[in-house]
Coordinates of C-alpha atoms in Angstrom, one line a residue:
Chain A
M21 CA 6.5 11.2 -91.5
S22 CA 6.7 8.7 -94.4
K23 CA 4.8 8.6 -97.6
L24 CA 2.0 6.2 -98.1
V25 CA 0.9 4.6 -101.4
I26 CA -2.6 3.2 -101.4
V27 CA -3.7 0.9 -104.3
G28 CA -7.2 -0.4 -104.5
T29 CA -10.6 0.1 -106.0
V30 CA -12.4 3.5 -106.2
A31 CA -15.9 2.5 -106.9
F32 CA -19.7 2.8 -106.7
D33 CA -21.5 0.7 -104.2
A34 CA -25.2 0.0 -103.7
I35 CA -25.8 -1.4 -100.2
E36 CA -28.8 -2.9 -98.5
T37 CA -28.8 -3.6 -94.8
P38 CA -31.6 -4.3 -92.3
F39 CA -31.6 -0.5 -91.7
G40 CA -32.2 0.6 -95.3
K41 CA -30.7 0.8 -98.7
T42 CA -28.7 3.2 -100.9
D43 CA -28.5 4.1 -104.5
K44 CA -25.0 4.1 -106.1
I45 CA -22.8 5.8 -103.6
L46 CA -19.0 6.3 -103.3
G47 CA -17.2 3.2 -102.3
G48 CA -14.1 1.1 -103.0
A49 CA -11.2 -0.2 -100.9
A50 CA -8.8 2.7 -101.8
T51 CA -11.5 5.2 -100.9
Y52 CA -12.0 3.8 -97.4
I53 CA -8.3 3.3 -96.9
G54 CA -7.5 6.8 -98.0
L55 CA -10.2 8.5 -95.8
S56 CA -9.1 6.5 -92.8
A57 CA -5.3 7.2 -93.3
S58 CA -6.1 10.9 -93.8
Q59 CA -6.9 11.1 -90.1
F60 CA -3.1 11.2 -89.6
N61 CA -2.4 13.9 -92.1
T62 CA 0.0 11.6 -93.9
D63 CA 1.4 12.3 -97.3
S64 CA -0.6 9.7 -99.2
A65 CA -1.5 8.9 -102.8
I66 CA -4.3 6.8 -104.2
V67 CA -3.5 4.6 -107.3
S68 CA -6.6 3.4 -108.9
V69 CA -8.9 3.7 -112.0
V70 CA -12.4 5.1 -112.6
G71 CA -14.6 5.7 -115.6
G72 CA -15.9 8.9 -117.1
D73 CA -19.0 8.5 -114.9
F74 CA -17.1 9.2 -111.7
P75 CA -18.0 12.5 -110.1
E76 CA -15.3 15.2 -110.0
A77 CA -16.7 16.2 -106.6
D78 CA -15.6 12.9 -105.1
I79 CA -12.1 13.3 -106.4
A80 CA -12.1 16.8 -105.0
M81 CA -13.3 15.6 -101.7
L82 CA -10.4 13.1 -101.5
Q83 CA -7.9 15.8 -102.5
N84 CA -9.3 18.0 -99.8
K85 CA -8.4 15.3 -97.3
G86 CA -4.8 15.8 -98.5
I87 CA -4.7 12.7 -100.7
N88 CA -2.7 12.9 -103.9
M89 CA -5.0 11.8 -106.7
E90 CA -2.5 11.9 -109.7
G91 CA -2.4 8.1 -109.7
L92 CA -6.1 7.9 -110.3
E93 CA -6.5 7.1 -114.0
I94 CA -9.8 8.3 -115.5
I95 CA -10.9 6.3 -118.6
K96 CA -13.4 8.8 -120.1
D97 CA -15.4 6.3 -122.2
G98 CA -15.3 3.6 -119.5
K99 CA -17.5 2.9 -116.5
T100 CA -16.5 2.8 -112.8
F101 CA -16.3 -0.5 -111.0
F102 CA -19.7 -1.2 -109.4
W103 CA -20.5 -3.5 -106.5
S104 CA -23.9 -4.2 -104.9
G105 CA -24.5 -6.3 -101.8
K106 CA -27.1 -7.1 -99.3
Y107 CA -26.3 -7.8 -95.6
H108 CA -28.1 -10.5 -93.6
N109 CA -29.8 -9.6 -90.4
D110 CA -26.8 -10.5 -88.3
M111 CA -24.6 -8.1 -90.3
N112 CA -21.8 -10.7 -90.3
S113 CA -22.6 -12.2 -93.7
R114 CA -23.7 -10.7 -97.0
D115 CA -24.7 -11.7 -100.5
T116 CA -23.0 -10.0 -103.5
L117 CA -25.9 -9.0 -105.8
I118 CA -23.9 -7.3 -108.6
T119 CA -20.2 -7.1 -109.6
E120 CA -19.4 -5.0 -112.7
L121 CA -15.6 -4.8 -113.1
N122 CA -15.9 -2.3 -115.9
V123 CA -12.6 -0.2 -116.1
L124 CA -11.0 -2.4 -113.4
E125 CA -10.8 -5.3 -115.9
N126 CA -7.7 -3.8 -117.6
F127 CA -6.4 -1.8 -114.7
D128 CA -2.7 -1.1 -115.1
P129 CA -1.7 0.8 -111.9
K130 CA 0.9 3.6 -112.2
V131 CA 2.4 4.9 -109.1
P132 CA 3.2 8.7 -109.5
A133 CA 7.0 9.2 -109.8
E134 CA 7.3 11.2 -106.5
Y135 CA 5.6 8.4 -104.5
R136 CA 7.8 5.5 -105.7
N137 CA 10.0 6.1 -102.7
A138 CA 7.2 5.8 -100.2
E139 CA 8.1 3.8 -97.1
V140 CA 4.6 2.3 -96.6
V141 CA 2.5 0.6 -99.3
M142 CA -1.1 -0.5 -98.7
L143 CA -2.2 -3.0 -101.4
G144 CA -6.0 -3.1 -101.2
N145 CA -7.9 -6.2 -102.4
L146 CA -7.3 -6.6 -106.1
H147 CA -6.0 -9.2 -108.5
P148 CA -2.6 -10.4 -107.2
M149 CA -0.9 -9.5 -110.4
V150 CA -2.1 -6.0 -110.2
Q151 CA -0.7 -5.8 -106.7
M152 CA 2.6 -7.2 -107.9
G153 CA 2.7 -4.6 -110.6
V154 CA 2.7 -1.9 -107.9
I155 CA 5.3 -3.6 -105.8
N156 CA 7.6 -3.7 -108.9
Q157 CA 7.3 0.1 -109.2
M158 CA 8.4 0.8 -105.6
K159 CA 11.9 1.7 -104.6
N160 CA 12.8 0.0 -101.3
P161 CA 9.6 0.3 -99.4
K162 CA 9.9 -0.5 -95.7
M163 CA 6.4 -1.9 -95.0
V164 CA 4.3 -3.4 -97.8
V165 CA 0.9 -4.4 -96.5
L166 CA -1.3 -6.8 -98.5
D167 CA -5.0 -7.2 -98.2
T168 CA -6.6 -10.0 -100.2
M169 CA -9.6 -12.4 -100.0
N170 CA -10.8 -16.0 -100.6
F171 CA -11.8 -15.2 -104.2
W172 CA -8.1 -14.9 -105.2
M173 CA -7.3 -18.1 -103.3
D174 CA -9.9 -19.9 -105.4
V175 CA -9.0 -18.5 -108.9
A176 CA -5.4 -17.2 -108.7
L177 CA -3.6 -19.0 -105.9
E178 CA -0.2 -19.3 -107.5
D179 CA -0.2 -15.6 -108.4
L180 CA -1.3 -14.8 -104.9
K181 CA 1.4 -16.8 -103.3
K182 CA 4.0 -14.9 -105.4
V183 CA 2.7 -11.6 -104.0
I184 CA 2.5 -12.9 -100.5
S185 CA 6.2 -13.9 -100.7
K186 CA 7.0 -10.2 -101.4
V187 CA 5.1 -8.4 -98.6
D188 CA 5.8 -7.6 -95.0
V189 CA 2.3 -7.8 -93.7
I190 CA -0.8 -9.7 -94.8
T191 CA -4.3 -8.8 -93.6
I192 CA -7.0 -11.4 -94.1
N193 CA -10.0 -12.6 -92.2
D194 CA -10.1 -15.8 -90.1
E195 CA -11.8 -18.0 -92.7
E196 CA -9.3 -16.9 -95.3
A197 CA -6.4 -17.5 -93.0
R198 CA -7.7 -21.1 -92.5
Q199 CA -8.2 -21.5 -96.3
L200 CA -4.7 -20.2 -97.2
S201 CA -2.9 -22.2 -94.5
G202 CA -5.0 -25.4 -94.3
E203 CA -4.8 -24.9 -90.5
Y204 CA -7.9 -24.5 -88.3
S205 CA -6.3 -22.9 -85.3
L206 CA -5.5 -19.3 -86.1
V207 CA -2.2 -19.6 -84.1
N208 CA -1.1 -22.4 -86.4
A209 CA -2.5 -20.7 -89.5
A210 CA -0.5 -17.5 -88.8
K211 CA 2.7 -19.5 -88.2
K212 CA 2.3 -21.2 -91.6
I213 CA 1.5 -18.0 -93.4
M214 CA 4.6 -16.3 -91.9
T215 CA 6.6 -19.1 -93.6
M216 CA 5.1 -18.0 -96.9
G217 CA 6.8 -14.6 -96.7
P218 CA 5.2 -11.9 -94.5
A219 CA 6.9 -11.2 -91.2
Y220 CA 3.6 -10.0 -89.8
V221 CA 0.1 -11.6 -90.1
V222 CA -3.0 -9.7 -89.2
I223 CA -6.1 -11.8 -88.9
K224 CA -9.3 -9.8 -88.9
K225 CA -12.3 -11.3 -87.1
G226 CA -14.8 -8.5 -87.7
E227 CA -16.9 -7.8 -84.6
H228 CA -14.6 -10.2 -82.7
G229 CA -11.5 -8.0 -83.2
A230 CA -8.1 -8.5 -84.9
L231 CA -5.0 -10.5 -84.1
L232 CA -1.4 -9.5 -84.9
F233 CA 1.3 -12.2 -85.2
H234 CA 5.0 -11.7 -85.5
E235 CA 7.7 -14.3 -84.8
N236 CA 6.5 -15.8 -81.5
K237 CA 4.6 -12.7 -80.5
M238 CA 0.8 -12.2 -80.5
F239 CA -1.3 -9.1 -79.9
F240 CA -5.1 -8.8 -79.9
A241 CA -7.3 -5.7 -80.4
P242 CA -11.0 -6.1 -79.9
A243 CA -13.6 -4.4 -82.0
L244 CA -15.5 -1.8 -79.9
P245 CA -18.8 -3.3 -79.0
L246 CA -21.4 -1.0 -80.5
A247 CA -25.1 -0.5 -79.7
E248 CA -25.8 -0.3 -83.4
V249 CA -24.0 -1.4 -86.6
F250 CA -25.5 0.4 -89.5
D251 CA -23.4 -0.7 -92.5
P252 CA -20.3 -2.9 -92.2
T253 CA -19.1 -2.0 -95.8
G254 CA -15.5 -0.7 -95.8
A255 CA -14.8 -1.6 -92.1
G256 CA -11.9 -3.9 -93.1
D257 CA -10.4 -1.2 -95.4
T258 CA -10.9 1.5 -92.8
F259 CA -9.0 -0.8 -90.4
A260 CA -6.2 -1.1 -93.0
G261 CA -6.2 2.6 -93.6
G262 CA -5.8 3.4 -89.9
F263 CA -3.1 0.7 -89.5
T264 CA -1.0 2.0 -92.5
G265 CA -1.8 5.6 -91.9
Y266 CA -0.4 5.4 -88.3
L267 CA 2.7 3.5 -89.5
A268 CA 3.3 6.2 -92.2
K269 CA 2.8 9.0 -89.7
T270 CA 5.2 7.6 -87.2
G271 CA 7.7 6.0 -89.6
T272 CA 8.5 3.4 -87.0
Y273 CA 8.0 -0.3 -87.5
S274 CA 8.7 -1.9 -84.2
F275 CA 6.3 -4.5 -82.8
E276 CA 5.2 -2.0 -80.1
N277 CA 4.3 0.5 -82.8
M278 CA 2.6 -2.1 -84.9
K279 CA 0.4 -2.8 -81.8
R280 CA -0.5 0.9 -81.6
A281 CA -1.3 0.8 -85.4
I282 CA -3.7 -2.1 -84.8
I283 CA -5.5 -0.2 -82.1
Y284 CA -5.8 2.9 -84.3
G285 CA -7.2 0.6 -87.1
S286 CA -9.8 -0.9 -84.8
C287 CA -10.7 2.5 -83.4
L288 CA -11.3 4.0 -86.9
A289 CA -13.2 1.0 -88.2
S290 CA -15.6 1.4 -85.3
F291 CA -16.7 4.7 -86.8
C292 CA -17.0 3.5 -90.4
V293 CA -19.9 1.1 -89.6
E294 CA -22.0 3.8 -87.9
K295 CA -23.4 5.2 -91.1
F296 CA -23.9 4.1 -94.7
G297 CA -20.9 4.0 -97.0
T298 CA -18.1 6.6 -96.4
E299 CA -20.4 9.2 -94.8
R300 CA -19.0 8.8 -91.2
M301 CA -15.4 8.7 -92.4
Q302 CA -15.8 11.8 -94.6
H303 CA -16.9 13.9 -91.6
L304 CA -14.9 12.3 -88.8
K305 CA -13.2 14.8 -86.4
K306 CA -9.9 14.4 -84.6
E307 CA -11.7 15.0 -81.2
E308 CA -14.0 12.1 -81.9
V309 CA -11.1 9.8 -82.6
N310 CA -9.4 10.9 -79.4
K311 CA -12.5 10.3 -77.4
R312 CA -12.9 6.8 -78.8
L313 CA -9.3 5.9 -78.1
H314 CA -10.1 6.6 -74.5
E315 CA -13.0 4.2 -74.7
F316 CA -10.7 1.6 -76.3
K317 CA -8.3 2.0 -73.4
S318 CA -11.0 1.6 -70.7
L319 CA -12.3 -1.4 -72.7
T320 CA -9.0 -3.2 -72.8
Q321 CA -6.7 -2.0 -70.1
Y322 CA -6.3 -3.5 -66.6
D323 CA -3.8 -3.6 -63.8
I324 CA -2.6 -6.9 -62.5
E325 CA 0.6 -7.2 -60.6
L326 CA 2.6 -10.0 -62.1
T327 CA 5.2 -12.0 -60.2
Chain B
M21 CA -10.2 -13.5 -47.8
S22 CA -13.9 -14.3 -48.1
K23 CA -15.7 -17.6 -48.2
L24 CA -17.0 -18.9 -51.5
V25 CA -20.1 -21.2 -51.9
I26 CA -20.3 -23.1 -55.2
V27 CA -23.5 -24.8 -56.2
G28 CA -23.7 -26.9 -59.3
T29 CA -23.5 -30.4 -60.8
V30 CA -20.9 -33.0 -59.8
A31 CA -21.2 -35.4 -62.6
F32 CA -20.0 -38.0 -65.0
D33 CA -19.3 -36.9 -68.6
A34 CA -18.5 -38.9 -71.7
I35 CA -17.0 -36.7 -74.3
E36 CA -16.1 -37.0 -78.0
T37 CA -14.0 -34.5 -79.8
P38 CA -12.1 -34.6 -83.1
F39 CA -9.1 -35.6 -81.0
G40 CA -10.6 -38.7 -79.3
K41 CA -13.3 -39.9 -76.9
T42 CA -13.5 -40.7 -73.2
D43 CA -15.4 -43.2 -71.1
K44 CA -17.4 -41.8 -68.1
I45 CA -15.0 -39.3 -66.5
L46 CA -15.3 -36.8 -63.7
G47 CA -17.3 -33.7 -64.8
G48 CA -19.9 -31.2 -63.7
A49 CA -20.1 -27.5 -63.3
A50 CA -19.3 -27.4 -59.6
T51 CA -16.3 -29.6 -60.1
Y52 CA -14.8 -27.3 -62.7
I53 CA -15.7 -24.2 -60.7
G54 CA -14.2 -25.7 -57.6
L55 CA -11.0 -26.8 -59.2
S56 CA -10.5 -23.4 -60.9
A57 CA -11.3 -21.4 -57.7
S58 CA -8.9 -23.6 -55.7
Q59 CA -6.0 -21.9 -57.5
F60 CA -6.6 -19.0 -55.1
N61 CA -6.5 -21.2 -52.0
T62 CA -9.9 -19.8 -51.1
D63 CA -12.1 -21.2 -48.3
S64 CA -14.7 -22.7 -50.6
A65 CA -17.5 -25.3 -50.3
I66 CA -19.3 -27.3 -53.0
V67 CA -23.0 -27.9 -52.6
S68 CA -24.2 -30.7 -54.9
V69 CA -25.5 -34.2 -55.0
V70 CA -24.1 -37.5 -56.4
G71 CA -25.2 -41.2 -56.3
G72 CA -23.6 -44.2 -54.6
D73 CA -21.7 -44.8 -57.9
F74 CA -19.5 -41.7 -57.4
P75 CA -15.9 -42.6 -56.5
E76 CA -14.7 -41.6 -53.1
A77 CA -11.3 -40.9 -54.7
D78 CA -12.8 -38.0 -56.6
I79 CA -14.3 -36.5 -53.4
A80 CA -10.9 -36.9 -51.8
M81 CA -9.2 -35.2 -54.7
L82 CA -11.5 -32.2 -54.4
Q83 CA -11.0 -32.1 -50.6
N84 CA -7.2 -32.2 -51.2
K85 CA -7.7 -29.0 -53.2
G86 CA -9.0 -27.4 -50.0
I87 CA -12.6 -27.6 -51.0
N88 CA -15.1 -28.3 -48.2
M89 CA -17.3 -31.2 -49.4
E90 CA -19.8 -31.4 -46.5
G91 CA -22.5 -29.9 -48.8
L92 CA -22.1 -32.8 -51.2
E93 CA -25.1 -35.1 -50.6
I94 CA -24.5 -38.8 -51.4
I95 CA -27.7 -40.7 -52.3
K96 CA -26.4 -44.3 -51.9
D97 CA -29.1 -46.0 -54.0
G98 CA -29.1 -43.3 -56.6
K99 CA -27.0 -42.7 -59.7
T100 CA -24.8 -39.7 -60.4
F101 CA -25.9 -37.2 -63.1
F102 CA -24.5 -38.2 -66.5
W103 CA -24.0 -36.1 -69.6
S104 CA -22.6 -37.2 -72.9
G105 CA -21.7 -34.9 -75.8
K106 CA -20.0 -34.8 -79.1
Y107 CA -18.2 -31.7 -80.4
H108 CA -18.2 -30.8 -84.1
N109 CA -15.0 -30.2 -86.0
D110 CA -14.9 -26.5 -85.3
M111 CA -15.2 -27.2 -81.5
N112 CA -17.6 -24.3 -81.2
S113 CA -20.8 -26.4 -81.3
R114 CA -21.7 -29.7 -79.9
D115 CA -24.5 -32.2 -79.8
T116 CA -25.8 -33.6 -76.5
L117 CA -26.0 -37.4 -76.9
I118 CA -27.3 -38.4 -73.4
T119 CA -28.6 -36.5 -70.4
E120 CA -29.5 -38.7 -67.4
L121 CA -30.6 -36.4 -64.5
N122 CA -30.6 -39.3 -62.0
V123 CA -30.1 -37.9 -58.4
L124 CA -30.2 -34.3 -59.8
E125 CA -34.0 -34.7 -60.4
N126 CA -34.8 -34.1 -56.7
F127 CA -31.8 -32.1 -55.7
D128 CA -32.5 -30.1 -52.6
P129 CA -29.3 -28.1 -51.9
K130 CA -28.2 -27.6 -48.3
V131 CA -25.4 -25.1 -47.7
P132 CA -23.3 -26.2 -44.7
A133 CA -24.0 -24.0 -41.7
E134 CA -20.5 -22.4 -41.5
Y135 CA -20.7 -21.3 -45.2
R136 CA -24.1 -19.5 -45.0
N137 CA -22.2 -16.3 -44.2
A138 CA -20.0 -16.6 -47.4
E139 CA -19.5 -13.3 -49.2
V140 CA -19.3 -14.9 -52.7
V141 CA -21.8 -17.3 -54.1
M142 CA -21.4 -19.0 -57.4
L143 CA -24.6 -20.5 -58.7
G144 CA -23.6 -22.9 -61.5
N145 CA -26.1 -23.8 -64.2
L146 CA -29.1 -25.7 -62.6
H147 CA -32.9 -25.3 -62.4
P148 CA -33.6 -21.7 -61.4
M149 CA -35.6 -22.8 -58.4
V150 CA -32.7 -24.9 -57.1
Q151 CA -30.5 -21.8 -57.4
M152 CA -33.1 -19.7 -55.6
G153 CA -33.1 -22.3 -52.8
V154 CA -29.4 -21.6 -52.2
I155 CA -29.9 -17.8 -52.3
N156 CA -32.5 -18.2 -49.6
Q157 CA -30.1 -20.0 -47.3
M158 CA -27.4 -17.3 -47.5
K159 CA -27.0 -14.5 -45.0
N160 CA -26.1 -11.2 -46.7
P161 CA -23.8 -12.4 -49.5
K162 CA -22.0 -9.5 -51.2
M163 CA -21.6 -11.0 -54.6
V164 CA -24.0 -13.6 -55.9
V165 CA -23.0 -14.8 -59.4
L166 CA -25.5 -16.7 -61.6
D167 CA -24.7 -18.9 -64.5
T168 CA -27.6 -20.2 -66.6
M169 CA -28.4 -21.3 -70.1
N170 CA -31.0 -21.1 -72.9
F171 CA -32.6 -24.4 -71.8
W172 CA -34.0 -22.6 -68.7
M173 CA -35.2 -19.7 -70.8
D174 CA -37.2 -22.1 -72.9
V175 CA -38.8 -24.1 -70.1
A176 CA -38.7 -22.0 -66.9
L177 CA -38.4 -18.4 -67.9
E178 CA -40.5 -16.9 -65.1
D179 CA -38.6 -18.8 -62.4
L180 CA -35.3 -17.8 -64.1
K181 CA -36.4 -14.1 -64.0
K182 CA -37.1 -14.3 -60.3
V183 CA -33.6 -15.6 -59.7
I184 CA -32.0 -13.1 -62.0
S185 CA -33.7 -10.3 -60.0
K186 CA -31.9 -11.5 -56.9
V187 CA -28.3 -11.7 -58.1
D188 CA -25.4 -9.3 -58.6
V189 CA -23.8 -10.9 -61.6
I190 CA -25.1 -13.0 -64.4
T191 CA -22.8 -14.9 -66.8
I192 CA -24.3 -16.1 -70.1
N193 CA -23.2 -16.6 -73.6
D194 CA -23.9 -14.2 -76.5
E195 CA -26.8 -16.1 -78.0
E196 CA -28.4 -16.5 -74.6
A197 CA -28.0 -12.8 -73.9
R198 CA -29.8 -12.1 -77.1
Q199 CA -32.5 -14.6 -76.3
L200 CA -33.0 -13.3 -72.8
S201 CA -33.1 -9.6 -73.8
G202 CA -34.6 -9.8 -77.3
E203 CA -31.8 -7.4 -78.4
Y204 CA -29.3 -8.4 -81.1
S205 CA -26.5 -5.9 -80.1
L206 CA -24.7 -7.2 -77.0
V207 CA -24.4 -3.7 -75.7
N208 CA -28.2 -3.2 -75.8
A209 CA -28.7 -6.8 -74.5
A210 CA -26.5 -6.1 -71.5
K211 CA -28.3 -2.9 -70.7
K212 CA -31.6 -4.6 -70.8
I213 CA -30.5 -7.5 -68.6
M214 CA -29.1 -5.0 -66.0
T215 CA -32.6 -3.6 -65.7
M216 CA -33.8 -7.1 -64.7
G217 CA -31.6 -7.1 -61.6
P218 CA -27.9 -7.8 -61.9
A219 CA -25.6 -4.8 -61.6
Y220 CA -23.0 -6.7 -63.6
V221 CA -23.5 -8.7 -66.8
V222 CA -20.8 -11.0 -68.1
I223 CA -21.3 -12.1 -71.7
K224 CA -19.1 -15.2 -72.6
K225 CA -18.2 -15.4 -76.3
G226 CA -16.1 -18.6 -76.1
E227 CA -13.0 -18.4 -78.2
H228 CA -13.9 -14.7 -78.8
G229 CA -13.5 -13.8 -75.2
A230 CA -15.8 -12.2 -72.6
L231 CA -17.4 -8.8 -72.0
L232 CA -18.1 -7.3 -68.6
F233 CA -20.8 -4.6 -68.3
H234 CA -21.6 -2.4 -65.3
E235 CA -23.5 0.8 -65.4
N236 CA -22.1 2.6 -68.5
K237 CA -18.8 0.8 -68.2
M238 CA -17.6 -2.0 -70.4
F239 CA -14.5 -4.3 -70.2
F240 CA -13.3 -6.9 -72.6
A241 CA -11.0 -9.9 -72.0
P242 CA -10.0 -12.0 -75.0
A243 CA -9.6 -15.8 -74.8
L244 CA -6.0 -16.7 -75.3
P245 CA -5.6 -17.9 -78.9
L246 CA -4.4 -21.5 -78.6
A247 CA -2.6 -23.7 -81.1
E248 CA -4.8 -26.6 -80.1
V249 CA -8.1 -26.9 -78.3
F250 CA -8.5 -30.4 -77.1
D251 CA -11.8 -30.4 -75.3
P252 CA -13.9 -27.3 -74.6
T253 CA -16.0 -29.0 -71.8
G254 CA -16.0 -27.0 -68.6
A255 CA -14.3 -23.9 -70.0
G256 CA -17.2 -21.7 -69.1
D257 CA -17.3 -23.1 -65.6
T258 CA -13.6 -22.8 -65.2
F259 CA -14.0 -19.1 -66.2
A260 CA -16.6 -18.7 -63.5
G261 CA -14.4 -20.4 -61.0
G262 CA -11.5 -18.1 -61.7
F263 CA -13.8 -15.1 -61.6
T264 CA -15.4 -15.9 -58.3
G265 CA -12.3 -17.5 -56.8
Y266 CA -10.4 -14.2 -57.4
L267 CA -13.2 -12.1 -55.9
A268 CA -13.4 -14.3 -52.8
K269 CA -9.6 -14.2 -52.4
T270 CA -9.5 -10.4 -52.6
G271 CA -12.8 -9.6 -51.0
T272 CA -13.0 -6.5 -53.1
Y273 CA -15.8 -5.8 -55.4
S274 CA -14.8 -2.6 -57.3
F275 CA -15.1 -2.5 -61.1
E276 CA -11.3 -2.5 -61.3
N277 CA -11.2 -5.7 -59.3
M278 CA -14.0 -7.3 -61.3
K279 CA -11.8 -6.6 -64.4
R280 CA -8.9 -8.5 -62.9
A281 CA -11.3 -11.3 -61.9
I282 CA -12.4 -11.5 -65.6
I283 CA -8.8 -11.8 -66.7
Y284 CA -8.1 -14.5 -64.2
G285 CA -11.2 -16.3 -65.4
S286 CA -10.1 -16.2 -69.0
C287 CA -6.6 -17.2 -68.1
L288 CA -7.7 -20.3 -66.2
A289 CA -10.2 -21.3 -68.9
S290 CA -7.4 -21.3 -71.4
F291 CA -5.8 -24.2 -69.5
C292 CA -9.0 -26.2 -69.1
V293 CA -9.4 -26.9 -72.9
E294 CA -5.9 -28.2 -73.3
K295 CA -6.8 -31.7 -72.1
F296 CA -9.8 -33.9 -71.7
G297 CA -12.2 -33.2 -68.8
T298 CA -10.7 -32.0 -65.6
E299 CA -7.3 -33.4 -66.1
R300 CA -5.5 -30.1 -66.8
M301 CA -7.2 -28.3 -63.9
Q302 CA -6.4 -31.1 -61.5
H303 CA -2.7 -30.8 -62.0
L304 CA -2.3 -27.1 -62.8
K305 CA 0.6 -25.3 -61.0
K306 CA 0.7 -21.8 -59.7
E307 CA 3.8 -21.1 -61.8
E308 CA 1.9 -22.1 -65.0
V309 CA -0.9 -19.6 -64.1
N310 CA 1.6 -16.8 -63.5
K311 CA 3.4 -17.5 -66.8
R312 CA 0.1 -17.4 -68.7
L313 CA -0.9 -14.2 -67.0
H314 CA 2.2 -12.7 -68.6
E315 CA 1.1 -14.0 -71.9
F316 CA -2.3 -12.4 -71.4
K317 CA -0.7 -9.1 -70.6
S318 CA 1.5 -9.1 -73.7
L319 CA -1.5 -10.2 -75.8
T320 CA -3.7 -7.3 -74.6
Q321 CA -1.6 -4.4 -73.3
Y322 CA -0.3 -1.5 -75.3
D323 CA 0.9 2.0 -74.7
I324 CA -0.8 4.9 -76.5
E325 CA -0.5 8.4 -75.2
L326 CA -3.9 9.9 -75.1
T327 CA -4.6 13.6 -75.4

């Protein structure tokens, strides 16, 4: 088993979907990543920042999942990052209603000393220079995974490109892959992005699954078709948490193992959307994950004799 | 091996994509279905109608693929069905520029006597009453597959429902499945459509693959991600031709075999879009299909030990 460092927001979210709305609830990329990765009982640490308004109970909950929280800076007189969004009826698009950076504005991440030798690093969506600050603290990580979004391509492309050149895996959605590469075809987009640094490109297509590219190889994992999607918030981060959690647990970075990691990521993300916020992930049982892996297998596996 | 009856348009298309445009070229659902199914050397027959303007060379080409063309009615003083369309830059949507029904307006399909005992029937997209006319001529088919589209849901829903109640498989796209069922989730949509008659529902999601539903079972086949999509015309029909061609070849209708048929359909459709019109399918070699099946397998198959 390898150590896993998770950098990203720990936040409050207020979410509205066609099924209802929430007050301020626990959210943030690092929260979802950490909860998802904790399914593998990995030795993980969250590096993030919150304000004095952040509940101790939430920190305790994450610690109870086995996540080291020493890297969570608490700025007593500051306020926690807050995001509010409203999903459209199709659940595939959303409007951001409120973004209050608060303590995130001057976030200076500090990786706890005993996690600087972690093999796997998951850089959740943040300003590229903050992500770079974390990379610079690590000693010889084997697998640095970067999540980012179109916002940074718009406002900090040069910084973003510097970080991209330093990572092993980038995870972005299809539109972002097109924006970053200037290529419409995802195959060509992935090829171009690989020339920018990462040996692996993961393109997330939401309900349409995820693609993994490496050299001339390509692997696809569908999203499990669900009767009801309740709240898509955090699905991408839950995917990333399953992906990196599995890699850290196994400590193996072959393409075959990356494929399994993608399947675990998809599997875990399928739970995240079943309830509001982190609720489903907080109470997810190992037996439920195993059962769903069987469903994934029957969804995707077939037997054709090839000649 | 079982016989396969294919009903649908044999037509002229004029196509414009971001890569170029064509004059009137060979097209039509039955043409694409027949070409695709011919990869399995099945005993198939096309039932359709053309005008006196239709080239004998195109009929000969289809015959040379082993397709029985006795059911192709030629109306000497009529004109062949003509469709013209222009694809948008994303290739996922298109505008119909011209639809000239011509001889299709009074099409009265006649299945050749020696094909009325065919086990597999592929009803390409046509007026539901024309499709029903074919069903009524068949003697105990084992697998009747219906393709249709939103247009018939808009203008002939009651007729369409009657046909749907008579078939074993329906193939429609995701938006059409939602329109027909009134359900947004594809899982719920498929369940509802199964109560309307078909034991199997295939939902085509274009570049996002295809889903097969049967009882409580679900199977997914991705579309092969391609560096370049040249012309999407006929991809859905090519999928249907691969699906029914494989079923007719094997004469086995288990869920496991339906899954294989879906993979063959996806595999063949991935060729269709590589060139304008039917060009790629006319010259497709068995070795190329085998090679691409290997690519499908490496795209989708993984090895996770389940507990």
